[in-house]
Coordinates of C-alpha atoms and ligand atoms in Angstrom, one line a residue:
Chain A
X278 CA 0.0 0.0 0.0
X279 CA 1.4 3.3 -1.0
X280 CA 0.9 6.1 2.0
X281 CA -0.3 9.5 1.0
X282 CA 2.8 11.1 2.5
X283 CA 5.1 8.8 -0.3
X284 CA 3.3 10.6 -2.8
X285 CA 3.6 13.9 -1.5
X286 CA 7.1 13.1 -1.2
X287 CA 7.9 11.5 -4.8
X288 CA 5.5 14.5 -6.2
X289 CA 8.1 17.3 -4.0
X290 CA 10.9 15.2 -5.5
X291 CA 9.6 14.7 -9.2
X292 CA 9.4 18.3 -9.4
X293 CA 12.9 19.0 -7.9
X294 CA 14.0 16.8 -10.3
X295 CA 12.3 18.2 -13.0
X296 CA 12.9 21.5 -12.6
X297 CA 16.8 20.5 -13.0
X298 CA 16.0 18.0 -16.1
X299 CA 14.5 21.5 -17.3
X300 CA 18.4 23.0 -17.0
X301 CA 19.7 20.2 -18.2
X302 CA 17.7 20.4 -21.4
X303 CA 17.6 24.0 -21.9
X304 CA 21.1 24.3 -23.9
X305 CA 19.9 21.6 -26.3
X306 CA 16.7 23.7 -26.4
X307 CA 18.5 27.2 -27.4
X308 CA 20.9 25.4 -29.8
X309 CA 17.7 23.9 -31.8
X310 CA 15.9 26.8 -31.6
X311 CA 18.5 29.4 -32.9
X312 CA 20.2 27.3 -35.0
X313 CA 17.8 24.6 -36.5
X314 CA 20.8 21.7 -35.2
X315 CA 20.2 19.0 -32.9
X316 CA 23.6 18.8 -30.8
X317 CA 23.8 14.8 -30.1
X318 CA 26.2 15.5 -28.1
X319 CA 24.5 17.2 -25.4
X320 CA 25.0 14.8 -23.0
X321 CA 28.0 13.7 -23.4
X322 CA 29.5 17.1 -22.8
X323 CA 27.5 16.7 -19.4
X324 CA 29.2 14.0 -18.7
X325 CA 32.5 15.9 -19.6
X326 CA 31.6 18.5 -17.3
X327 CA 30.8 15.8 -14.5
X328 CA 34.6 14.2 -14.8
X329 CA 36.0 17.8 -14.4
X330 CA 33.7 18.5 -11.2
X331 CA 34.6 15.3 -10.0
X332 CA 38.5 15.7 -10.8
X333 CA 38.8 19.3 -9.2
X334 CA 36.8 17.5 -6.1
X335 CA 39.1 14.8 -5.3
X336 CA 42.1 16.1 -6.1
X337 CA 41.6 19.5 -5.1
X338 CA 39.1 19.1 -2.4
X339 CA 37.0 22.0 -4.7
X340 CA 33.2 21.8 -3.9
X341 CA 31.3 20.9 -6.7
X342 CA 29.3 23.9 -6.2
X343 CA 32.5 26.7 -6.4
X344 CA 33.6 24.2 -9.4
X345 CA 30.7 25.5 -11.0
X346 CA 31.9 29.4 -11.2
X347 CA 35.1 27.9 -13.0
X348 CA 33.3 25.5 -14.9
X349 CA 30.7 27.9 -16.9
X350 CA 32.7 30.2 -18.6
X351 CA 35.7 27.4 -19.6
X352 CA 32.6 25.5 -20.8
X353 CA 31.4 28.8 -22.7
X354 CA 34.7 28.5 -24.3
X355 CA 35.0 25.2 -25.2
X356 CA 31.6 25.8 -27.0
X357 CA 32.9 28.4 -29.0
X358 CA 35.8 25.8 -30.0
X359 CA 33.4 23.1 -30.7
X360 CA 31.5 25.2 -32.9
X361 CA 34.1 27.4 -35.3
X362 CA 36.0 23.6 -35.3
X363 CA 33.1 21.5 -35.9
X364 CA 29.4 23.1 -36.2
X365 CA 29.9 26.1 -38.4
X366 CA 31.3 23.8 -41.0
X367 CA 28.3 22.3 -41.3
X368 CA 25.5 24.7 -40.7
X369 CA 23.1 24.4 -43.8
X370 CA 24.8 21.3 -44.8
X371 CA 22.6 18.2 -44.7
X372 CA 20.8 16.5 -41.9
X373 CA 22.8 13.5 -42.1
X374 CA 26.2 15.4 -42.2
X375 CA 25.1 17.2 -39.0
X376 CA 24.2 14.0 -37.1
X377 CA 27.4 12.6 -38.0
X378 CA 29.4 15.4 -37.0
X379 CA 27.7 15.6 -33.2
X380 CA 27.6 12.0 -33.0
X381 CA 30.9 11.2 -34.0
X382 CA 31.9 14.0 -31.3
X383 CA 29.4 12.2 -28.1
X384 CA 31.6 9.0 -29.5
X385 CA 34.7 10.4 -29.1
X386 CA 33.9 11.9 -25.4
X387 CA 32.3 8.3 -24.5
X388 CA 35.5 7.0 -25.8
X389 CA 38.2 9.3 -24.1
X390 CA 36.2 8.5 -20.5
X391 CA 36.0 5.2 -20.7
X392 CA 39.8 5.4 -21.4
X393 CA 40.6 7.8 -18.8
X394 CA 38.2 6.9 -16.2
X395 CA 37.1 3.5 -16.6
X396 CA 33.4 2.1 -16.7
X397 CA 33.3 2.4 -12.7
X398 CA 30.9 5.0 -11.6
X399 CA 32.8 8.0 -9.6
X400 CA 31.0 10.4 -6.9
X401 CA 32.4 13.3 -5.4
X402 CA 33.1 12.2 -1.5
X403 CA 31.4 15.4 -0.2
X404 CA 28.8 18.5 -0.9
X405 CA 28.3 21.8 0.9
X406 CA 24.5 20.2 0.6
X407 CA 24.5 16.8 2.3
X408 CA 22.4 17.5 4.6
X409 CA 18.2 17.4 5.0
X410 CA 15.3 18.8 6.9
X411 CA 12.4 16.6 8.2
X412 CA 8.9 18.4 7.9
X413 CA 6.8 15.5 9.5
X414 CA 6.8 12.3 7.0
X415 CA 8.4 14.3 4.4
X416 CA 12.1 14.6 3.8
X417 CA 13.8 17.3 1.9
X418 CA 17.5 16.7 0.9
X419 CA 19.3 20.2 1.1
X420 CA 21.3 19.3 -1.9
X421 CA 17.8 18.4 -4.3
X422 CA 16.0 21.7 -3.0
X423 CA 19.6 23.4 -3.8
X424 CA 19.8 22.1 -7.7
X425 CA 16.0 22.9 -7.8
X426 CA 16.6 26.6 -7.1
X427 CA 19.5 27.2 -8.9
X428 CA 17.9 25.9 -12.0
X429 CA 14.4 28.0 -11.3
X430 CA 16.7 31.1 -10.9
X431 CA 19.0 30.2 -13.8
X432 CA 15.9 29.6 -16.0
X433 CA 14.4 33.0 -14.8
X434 CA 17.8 34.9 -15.6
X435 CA 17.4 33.4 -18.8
X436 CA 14.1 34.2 -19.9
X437 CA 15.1 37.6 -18.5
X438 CA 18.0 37.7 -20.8
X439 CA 15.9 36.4 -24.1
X440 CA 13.2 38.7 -23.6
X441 CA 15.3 41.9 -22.4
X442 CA 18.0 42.4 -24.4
X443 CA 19.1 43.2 -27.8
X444 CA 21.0 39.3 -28.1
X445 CA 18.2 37.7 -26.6
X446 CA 15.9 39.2 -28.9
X447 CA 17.8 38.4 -31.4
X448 CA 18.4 34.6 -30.4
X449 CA 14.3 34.6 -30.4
X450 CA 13.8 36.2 -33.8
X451 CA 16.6 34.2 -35.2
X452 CA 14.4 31.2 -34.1
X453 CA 11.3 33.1 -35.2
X454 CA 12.5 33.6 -38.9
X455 CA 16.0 32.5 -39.6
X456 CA 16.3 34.6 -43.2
X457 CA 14.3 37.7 -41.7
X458 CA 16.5 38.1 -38.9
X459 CA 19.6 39.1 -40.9
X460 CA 17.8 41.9 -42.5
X461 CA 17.6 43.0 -38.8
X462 CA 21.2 43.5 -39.0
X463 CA 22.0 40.8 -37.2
X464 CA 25.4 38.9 -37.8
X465 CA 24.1 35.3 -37.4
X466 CA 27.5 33.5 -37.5
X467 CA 28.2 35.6 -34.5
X468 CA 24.9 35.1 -33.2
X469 CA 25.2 30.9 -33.6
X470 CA 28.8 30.9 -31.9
X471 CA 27.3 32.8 -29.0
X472 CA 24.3 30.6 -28.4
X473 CA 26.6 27.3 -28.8
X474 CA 28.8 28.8 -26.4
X475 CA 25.8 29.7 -24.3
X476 CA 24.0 26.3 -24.7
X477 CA 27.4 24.6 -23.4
X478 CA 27.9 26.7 -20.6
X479 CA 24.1 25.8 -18.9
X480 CA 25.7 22.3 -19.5
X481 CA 28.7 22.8 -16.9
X482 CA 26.0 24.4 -14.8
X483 CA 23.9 21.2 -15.2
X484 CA 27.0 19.3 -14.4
X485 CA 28.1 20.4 -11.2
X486 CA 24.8 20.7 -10.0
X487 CA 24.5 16.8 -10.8
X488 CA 27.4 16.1 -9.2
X489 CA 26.3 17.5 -5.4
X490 CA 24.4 14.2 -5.4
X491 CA 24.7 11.9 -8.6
X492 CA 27.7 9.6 -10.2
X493 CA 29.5 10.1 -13.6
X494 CA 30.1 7.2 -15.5
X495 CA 31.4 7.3 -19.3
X496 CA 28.2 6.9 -20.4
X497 CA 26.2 9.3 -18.1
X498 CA 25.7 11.3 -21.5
X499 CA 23.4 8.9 -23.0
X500 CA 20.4 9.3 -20.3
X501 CA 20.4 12.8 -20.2
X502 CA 20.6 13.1 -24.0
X503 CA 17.6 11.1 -24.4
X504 CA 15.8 13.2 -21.4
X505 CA 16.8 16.2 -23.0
X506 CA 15.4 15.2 -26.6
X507 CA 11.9 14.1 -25.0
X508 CA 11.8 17.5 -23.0
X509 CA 13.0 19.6 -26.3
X510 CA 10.1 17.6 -28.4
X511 CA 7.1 18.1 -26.1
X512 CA 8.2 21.6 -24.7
X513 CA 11.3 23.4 -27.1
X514 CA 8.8 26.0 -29.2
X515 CA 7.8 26.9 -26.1
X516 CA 10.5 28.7 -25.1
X517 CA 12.5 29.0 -21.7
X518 CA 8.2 28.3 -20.2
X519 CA 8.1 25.3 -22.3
X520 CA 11.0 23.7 -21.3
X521 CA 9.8 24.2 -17.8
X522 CA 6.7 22.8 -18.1
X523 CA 7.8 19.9 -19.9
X524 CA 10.8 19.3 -17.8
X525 CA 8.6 19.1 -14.9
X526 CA 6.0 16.6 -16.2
X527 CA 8.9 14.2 -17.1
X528 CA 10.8 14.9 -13.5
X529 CA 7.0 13.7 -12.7
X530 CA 6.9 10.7 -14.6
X531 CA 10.2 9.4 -13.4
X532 CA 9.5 9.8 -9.9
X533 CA 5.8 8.9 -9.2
X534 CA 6.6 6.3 -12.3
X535 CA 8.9 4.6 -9.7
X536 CA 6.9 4.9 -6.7
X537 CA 3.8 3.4 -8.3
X538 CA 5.3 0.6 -10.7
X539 CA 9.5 -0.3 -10.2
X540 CA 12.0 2.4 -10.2
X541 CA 13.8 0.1 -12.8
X542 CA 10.2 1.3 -15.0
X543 CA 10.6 4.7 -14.2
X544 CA 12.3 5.9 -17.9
X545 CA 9.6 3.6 -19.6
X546 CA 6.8 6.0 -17.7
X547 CA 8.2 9.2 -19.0
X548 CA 8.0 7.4 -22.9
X549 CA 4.7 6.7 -22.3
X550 CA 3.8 9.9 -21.2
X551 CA 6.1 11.4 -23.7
X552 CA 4.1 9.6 -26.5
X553 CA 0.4 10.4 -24.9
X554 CA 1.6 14.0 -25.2
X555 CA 2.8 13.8 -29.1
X556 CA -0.4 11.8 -29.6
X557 CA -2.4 14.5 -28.6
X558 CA -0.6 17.2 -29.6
X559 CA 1.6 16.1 -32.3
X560 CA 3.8 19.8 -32.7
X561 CA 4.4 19.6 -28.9
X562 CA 2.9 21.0 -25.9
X563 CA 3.8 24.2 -27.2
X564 CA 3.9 24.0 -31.2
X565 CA 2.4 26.6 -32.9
X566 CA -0.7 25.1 -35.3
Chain B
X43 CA 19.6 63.0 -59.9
X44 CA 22.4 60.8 -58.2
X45 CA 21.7 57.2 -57.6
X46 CA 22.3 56.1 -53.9
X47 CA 22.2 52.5 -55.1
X48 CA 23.0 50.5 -58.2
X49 CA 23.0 47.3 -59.7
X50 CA 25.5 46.8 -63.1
X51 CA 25.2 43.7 -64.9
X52 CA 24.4 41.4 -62.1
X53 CA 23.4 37.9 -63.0
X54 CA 22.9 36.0 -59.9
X55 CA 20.7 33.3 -58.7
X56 CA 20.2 30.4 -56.0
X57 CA 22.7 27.1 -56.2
X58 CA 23.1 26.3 -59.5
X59 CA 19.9 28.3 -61.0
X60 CA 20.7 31.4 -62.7
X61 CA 17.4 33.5 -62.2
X62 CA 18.7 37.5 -63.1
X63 CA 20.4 37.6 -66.2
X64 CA 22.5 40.7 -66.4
X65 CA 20.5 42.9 -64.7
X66 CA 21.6 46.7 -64.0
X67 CA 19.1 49.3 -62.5
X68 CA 19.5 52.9 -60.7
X69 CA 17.6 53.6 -57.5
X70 CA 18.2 57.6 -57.7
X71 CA 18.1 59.1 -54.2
X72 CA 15.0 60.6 -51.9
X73 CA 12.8 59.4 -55.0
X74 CA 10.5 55.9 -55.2
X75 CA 11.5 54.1 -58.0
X76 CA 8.8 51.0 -58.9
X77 CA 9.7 47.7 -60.0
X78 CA 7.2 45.8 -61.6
X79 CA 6.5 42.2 -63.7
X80 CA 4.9 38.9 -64.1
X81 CA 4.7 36.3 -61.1
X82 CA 8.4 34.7 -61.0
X83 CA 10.5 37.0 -63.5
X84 CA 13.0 38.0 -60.2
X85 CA 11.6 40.6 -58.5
X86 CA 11.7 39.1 -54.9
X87 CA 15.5 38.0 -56.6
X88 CA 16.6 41.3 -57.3
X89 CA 15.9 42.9 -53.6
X90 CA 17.5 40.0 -52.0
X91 CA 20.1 39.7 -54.0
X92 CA 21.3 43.9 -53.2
X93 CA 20.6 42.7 -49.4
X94 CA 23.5 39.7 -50.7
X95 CA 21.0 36.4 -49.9
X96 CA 21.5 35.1 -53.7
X97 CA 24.4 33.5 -55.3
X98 CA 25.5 36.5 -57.1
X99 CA 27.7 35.1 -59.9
X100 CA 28.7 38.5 -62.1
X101 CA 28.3 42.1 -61.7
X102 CA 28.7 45.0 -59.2
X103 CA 26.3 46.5 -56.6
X104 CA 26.9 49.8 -55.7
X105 CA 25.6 52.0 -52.6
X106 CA 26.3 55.6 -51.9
X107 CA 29.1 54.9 -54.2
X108 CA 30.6 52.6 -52.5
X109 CA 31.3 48.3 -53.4
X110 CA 29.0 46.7 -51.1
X111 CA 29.0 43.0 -53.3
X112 CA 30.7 41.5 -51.0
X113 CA 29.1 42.7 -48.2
X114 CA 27.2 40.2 -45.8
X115 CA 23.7 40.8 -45.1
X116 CA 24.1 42.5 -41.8
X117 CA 26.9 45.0 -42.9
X118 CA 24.4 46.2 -45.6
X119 CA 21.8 46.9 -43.1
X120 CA 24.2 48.8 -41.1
X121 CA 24.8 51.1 -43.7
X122 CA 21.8 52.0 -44.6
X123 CA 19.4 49.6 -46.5
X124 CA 16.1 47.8 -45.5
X125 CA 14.0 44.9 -47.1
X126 CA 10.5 44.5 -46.1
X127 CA 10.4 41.1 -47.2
X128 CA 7.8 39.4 -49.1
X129 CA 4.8 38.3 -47.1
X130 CA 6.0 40.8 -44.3
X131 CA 8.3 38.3 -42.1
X132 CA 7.3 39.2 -38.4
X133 CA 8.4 37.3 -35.9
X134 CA 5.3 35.7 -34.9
X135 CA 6.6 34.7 -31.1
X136 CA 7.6 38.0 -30.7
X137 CA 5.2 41.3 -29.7
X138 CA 4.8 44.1 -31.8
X139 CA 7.1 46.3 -29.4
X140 CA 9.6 43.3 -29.4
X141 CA 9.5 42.8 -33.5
X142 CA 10.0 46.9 -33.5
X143 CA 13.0 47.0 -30.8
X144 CA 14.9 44.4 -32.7
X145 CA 14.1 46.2 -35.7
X146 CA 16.7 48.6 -33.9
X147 CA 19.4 46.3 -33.8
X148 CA 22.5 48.1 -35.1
X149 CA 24.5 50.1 -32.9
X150 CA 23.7 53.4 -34.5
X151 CA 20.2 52.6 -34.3
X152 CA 20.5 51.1 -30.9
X153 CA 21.3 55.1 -29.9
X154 CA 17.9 56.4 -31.8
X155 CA 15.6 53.4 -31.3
X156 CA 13.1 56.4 -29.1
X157 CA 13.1 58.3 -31.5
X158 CA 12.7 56.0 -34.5
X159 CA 9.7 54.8 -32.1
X160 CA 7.8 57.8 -32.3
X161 CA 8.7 58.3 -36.2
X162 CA 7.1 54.9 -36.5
X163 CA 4.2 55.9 -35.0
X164 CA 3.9 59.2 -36.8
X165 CA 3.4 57.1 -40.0
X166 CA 1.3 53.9 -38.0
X167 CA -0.7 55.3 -35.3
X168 CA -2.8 52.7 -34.9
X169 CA 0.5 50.1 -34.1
X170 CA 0.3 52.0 -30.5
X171 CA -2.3 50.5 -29.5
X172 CA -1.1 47.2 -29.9
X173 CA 2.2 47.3 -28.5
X174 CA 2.0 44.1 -26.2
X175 CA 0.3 41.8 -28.6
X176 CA 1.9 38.9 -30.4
X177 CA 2.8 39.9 -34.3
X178 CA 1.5 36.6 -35.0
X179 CA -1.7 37.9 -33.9
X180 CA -2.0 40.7 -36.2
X181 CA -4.4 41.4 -38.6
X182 CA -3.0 42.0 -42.3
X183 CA -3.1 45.3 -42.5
X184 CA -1.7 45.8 -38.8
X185 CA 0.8 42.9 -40.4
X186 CA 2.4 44.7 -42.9
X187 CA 2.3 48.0 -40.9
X188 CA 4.5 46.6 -38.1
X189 CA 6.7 45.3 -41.3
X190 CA 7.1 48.7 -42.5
X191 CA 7.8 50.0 -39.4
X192 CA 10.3 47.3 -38.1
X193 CA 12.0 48.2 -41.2
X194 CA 12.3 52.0 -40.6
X195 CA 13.6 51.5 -36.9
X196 CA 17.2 50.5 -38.3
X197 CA 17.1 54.2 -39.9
X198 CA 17.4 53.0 -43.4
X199 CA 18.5 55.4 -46.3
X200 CA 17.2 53.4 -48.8
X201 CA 13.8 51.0 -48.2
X202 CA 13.1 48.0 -50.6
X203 CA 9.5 47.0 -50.3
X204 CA 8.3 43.6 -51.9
X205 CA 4.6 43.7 -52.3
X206 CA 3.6 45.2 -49.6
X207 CA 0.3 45.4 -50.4
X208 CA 0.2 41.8 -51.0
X209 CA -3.1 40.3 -49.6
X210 CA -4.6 43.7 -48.4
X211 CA -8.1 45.3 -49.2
X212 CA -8.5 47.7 -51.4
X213 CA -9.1 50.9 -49.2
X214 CA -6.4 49.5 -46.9
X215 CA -3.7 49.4 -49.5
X216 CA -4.7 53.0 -50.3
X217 CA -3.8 53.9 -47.3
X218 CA -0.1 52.1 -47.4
X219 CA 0.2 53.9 -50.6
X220 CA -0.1 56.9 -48.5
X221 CA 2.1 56.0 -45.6
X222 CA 4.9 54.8 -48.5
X223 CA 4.4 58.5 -49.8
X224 CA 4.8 59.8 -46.7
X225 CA 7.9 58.3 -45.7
X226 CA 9.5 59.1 -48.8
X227 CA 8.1 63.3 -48.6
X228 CA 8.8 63.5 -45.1
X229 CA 11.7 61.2 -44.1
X230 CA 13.4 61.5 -47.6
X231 CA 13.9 57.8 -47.8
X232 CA 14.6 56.5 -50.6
X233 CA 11.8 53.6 -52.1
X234 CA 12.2 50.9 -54.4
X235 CA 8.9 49.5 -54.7
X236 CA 7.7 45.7 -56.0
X237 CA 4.2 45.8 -56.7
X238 CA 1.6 44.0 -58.5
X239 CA -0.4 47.3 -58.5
X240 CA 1.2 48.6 -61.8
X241 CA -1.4 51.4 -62.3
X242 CA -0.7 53.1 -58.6
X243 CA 3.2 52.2 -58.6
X244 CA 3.9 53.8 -61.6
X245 CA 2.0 57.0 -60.7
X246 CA 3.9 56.9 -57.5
X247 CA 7.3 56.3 -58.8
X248 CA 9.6 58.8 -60.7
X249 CA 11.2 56.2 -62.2
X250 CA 10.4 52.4 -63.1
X251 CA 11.6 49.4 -64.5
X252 CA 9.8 46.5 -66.0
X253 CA 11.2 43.3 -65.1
X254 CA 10.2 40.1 -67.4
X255 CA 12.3 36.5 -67.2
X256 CA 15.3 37.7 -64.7
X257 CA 16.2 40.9 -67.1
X258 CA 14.7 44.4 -67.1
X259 CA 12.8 44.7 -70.0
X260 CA 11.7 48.4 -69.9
X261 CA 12.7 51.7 -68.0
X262 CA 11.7 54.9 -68.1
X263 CA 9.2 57.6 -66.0
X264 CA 7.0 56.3 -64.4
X265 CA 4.3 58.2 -66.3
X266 CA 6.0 57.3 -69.8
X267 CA 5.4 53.6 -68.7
X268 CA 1.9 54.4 -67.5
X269 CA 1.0 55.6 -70.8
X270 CA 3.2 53.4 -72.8
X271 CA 0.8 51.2 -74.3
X272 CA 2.2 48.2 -74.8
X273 CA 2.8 48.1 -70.8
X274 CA -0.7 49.0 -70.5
X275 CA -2.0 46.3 -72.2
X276 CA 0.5 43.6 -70.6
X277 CA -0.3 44.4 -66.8
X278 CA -2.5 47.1 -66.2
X279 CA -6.5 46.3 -66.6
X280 CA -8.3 49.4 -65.7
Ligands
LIG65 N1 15.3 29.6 -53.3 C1 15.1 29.4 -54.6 N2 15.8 28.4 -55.2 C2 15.6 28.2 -56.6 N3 14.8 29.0 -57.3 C3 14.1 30.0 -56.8 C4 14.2 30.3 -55.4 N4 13.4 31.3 -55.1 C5 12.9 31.7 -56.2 N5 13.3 30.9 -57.3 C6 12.9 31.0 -58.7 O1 13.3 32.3 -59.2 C7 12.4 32.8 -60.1 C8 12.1 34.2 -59.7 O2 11.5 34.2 -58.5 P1 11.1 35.6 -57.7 O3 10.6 35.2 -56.4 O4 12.3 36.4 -57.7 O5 10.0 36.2 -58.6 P2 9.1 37.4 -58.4 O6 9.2 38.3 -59.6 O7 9.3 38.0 -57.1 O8 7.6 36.8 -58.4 P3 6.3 37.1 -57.6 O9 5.6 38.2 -58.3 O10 5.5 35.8 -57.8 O11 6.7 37.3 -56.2 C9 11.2 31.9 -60.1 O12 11.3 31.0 -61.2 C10 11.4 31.1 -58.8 O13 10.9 29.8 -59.0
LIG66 MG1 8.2 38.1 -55.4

């Protein structure tokens, strides 16, 4: 019998976790969005991101959390790098030459952990946020309502940034109207380094976050692509909001999917609910017509 | 009369199609100058290709005497020139004030964007009152409005308009005939104008051209044209 406090608890905890799936997936998001590219290698820079919060932890004793200060503008760099080395080449280029080029890069990553690192899962041995607060039956874990803020207030600064200022604007027109947008006067090779180098720097955000609590393994990339891709298809066209939204009904579905059937079912829950939402609404929670 | 932009022999195209064949055309300054033709002879061609989004293969465009062939689309609006494109191209997502204040994004116009505001609204009054709806919400001739005016916020010197009247009723397309006018008396912008309403383009326009399978086939006054009758009995039914 499932109490009514365990479902209070998994809901409080399906949220926190979707509000951070939301973070997670808002880089991939901005990167479609602006520049019409699906970046398969989301996750696997996540991953990336994870080793160096892990590495800077145990060898330097560096909190994941300070980690993160360092972590987000190297990461804004090495998304510049990525993209004048491997993106821009093939911007406009065909489908299949786009996949190949992100893919082969998530490979590569996979490939240089596993080498590296091993298959064995690493933690970091400590967080500023190990601690938790009992409020009668439920639990909340310092470090979960931590990530869940940081990502609301991340998200918020975000929206702020897309809907206030002249580069925002002109990331959303861009995904308005590609072609129209240049007639703005707006340099869109520019434009599409500065939102890859954006969209890899909420990456290393999402990493270090992660890391207060969760493992890296080399193949910690795959799972949060595919999270990423479902919360980009129901929610993307939405904007910063629909990545929100959608980020929280899958952080739902995984965690009230585990309660109620076997946390081993919990990714098959969020397809289901993933497909129920395309079924119904085939452009997306948020698609326009 | 100076012309403040030029085309000389420019073929150009998309990929591999060649669509202008050798085109060369004068846009003299502070006048409206009408470019008109069948359905697919190059029109839409022609204004992107000066804002450099075609495959221009041969020729020269020139603006304020200056090269600008090689310029990339951005560079051009910074110096001066607008499209409106075809079918208006709002950004639907965005609101009216938004699709305006990006309309302002070059740094010089960055520095004017109140006062372009209130020019913008001098011309479009009625685009006050919808300041915080979505563009995609518009209606047509609210539409193409906001398109005229997005355009004028980067402080163009020269304005290309494809068809704006596209899809408009009659008495409102009258009135965008008014506010094209206006821009042109008052602001001293200079027009090129695409339009598939020969009769009032060519009374507008000093000068026109007649475009027919990617090269100009006919220039001259505007009135010469409108009384030319060959012309007259090719496009103009009244
Ligand atoms: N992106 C493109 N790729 C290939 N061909 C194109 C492209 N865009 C237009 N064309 C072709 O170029 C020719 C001229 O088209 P254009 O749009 O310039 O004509 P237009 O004079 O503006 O016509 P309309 O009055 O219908 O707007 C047409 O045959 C059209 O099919
Ligand atoms: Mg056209």
């Amino acid at each position: 019998m499932i109490s009514p406090s365990l479902v209070l608890q998994n809901t409080i905890d399906g949220v926190f976790l979707g509000l951070f799936y939301s973070l997670v997936a808002m880089g991939l998001a901005l990167i479609f969005g602006v520049m019409d590219i699906i970046n398969f290698a989301h996750g696997d820079l996540l991953m990336l991101a994870a080793y160096f919060v892990w590495l800077t932890s145990a060898d330097l004793s560096v909190d994941p959390t300070v980690t993160a200060l360092l972590l987000v503008p190297l990461f804004f760099l090495i998304g510049l790098s990525i993209h004048y080395s491997m993106i821009q080449p093939v911007l406009g280029k065909e489908p299949l030459i786009q996949i190949a080029v992100t893919v082969g890069l998530g490979l590569i990553l996979q490939n240089i952990a596993l080498a590296i690192f091993k298959a064995e899962p690493k933690a970091v041995a400590y967080s500023l946020f190990s601690f938790s607060y009992s409020i009668g039956p439920i639990t909340l874990y310092a470090s979960k309502l931590f990530i869940a803020v940081v990502s609301i207030v991340t998200l918020y600064v975000l929206n702020l940034f897309l809907n206030r200022t002249f580069l925002g604007l002109a990331m959303k027109s861009t995904a308005d109207n590609r072609e129209v947008a240049q007639l703005m006067g707006i340099n869109a090779k520019r434009l599409y380094a500065l939102t890859f180098g954006l969209g890899t720097a909420l990456i290393a955000l999402s990493a270090s976050l992660w890391m207060t609590f969760g493992q890296v393994q080399p193949y910690l990339g795959t799972s949060f692509s595919l999270i990423s891709w479902v919360i980009v298809a129901m929610g993307g066209l939405g904007g910063v909001t629909g990545v929100l939204y959608s980020g929280i009904i899958v952080g739902l579905a995984e965690s009230l999917g585990s309660l109620f059937l076997t946390p081993s079912a919990r990714m098959a829950v969020v397809y289901i609910v993933f497909f129920l939402v395309l079924w119904f609404r085939p452009r997306g929670l948020f698609g326009r017509r | 009369m100076s012309s403040e932009l030029s085309l000389a022999n420019v073929t150009a195209g998309y990929g591999e199609f060649v669509i202008l064949h050798s085109v060369s055309l004068e846009v003299p300054q502070k006048k409206i100058t009408a470019l008109v033709g069948p359905n697919g002879a190059g029109k839409t061609t022609t204004l992107k290709t000066i804002m450099g989004m075609t495959r221009l293969r041969e020729g020269n465009i020139l603006f304020e005497g200056e090269d600008i062939t090689k310029l990339p689309t951005y560079r051009r609006v910074e110096l001066g020139i607008s499209l409106i494109p075809e079918g208006r191209g709002l950004f639907p997502s965005l609101t009216v004030r938004e699709n305006l204040v990006i309309g302002a994004y070059t740094k010089k116009a960055r520095e004017k964007i109140h006062e372009s505001m209130e020019i913008a609204f001098s011309i479009f009054p009625k685009l006050k009152q919808r300041l915080e709806q979505k563009a995609g919400t518009l209606s047509g001739g609210e539409a193409q409005m906001l398109a005229i005016a997005r355009g004028l916020m980067s402080r163009p010197k020269v304005l290309l308009l494809d068809e704006p009247s596209q899809g408009l009723a009659p008495v409102v397309v009258m009135e965008l005939f008014q506010a094209i006018k206006k821009l042109n008396d008052e602001l001293g912008i200079t027009v090129l104008l695409v339009e598939q309403h020969v009769k009032e383009s060519l009374e507008l326009a000093e000068m026109a051209y007649v475009m027919e399978q990617g090269s100009i086939v006919m220039k001259g006054r505007g009135s010469e044209l409108l009384a030319d009758p060959s012309l007259k009995k090719a496009y103009l039914v009244y």
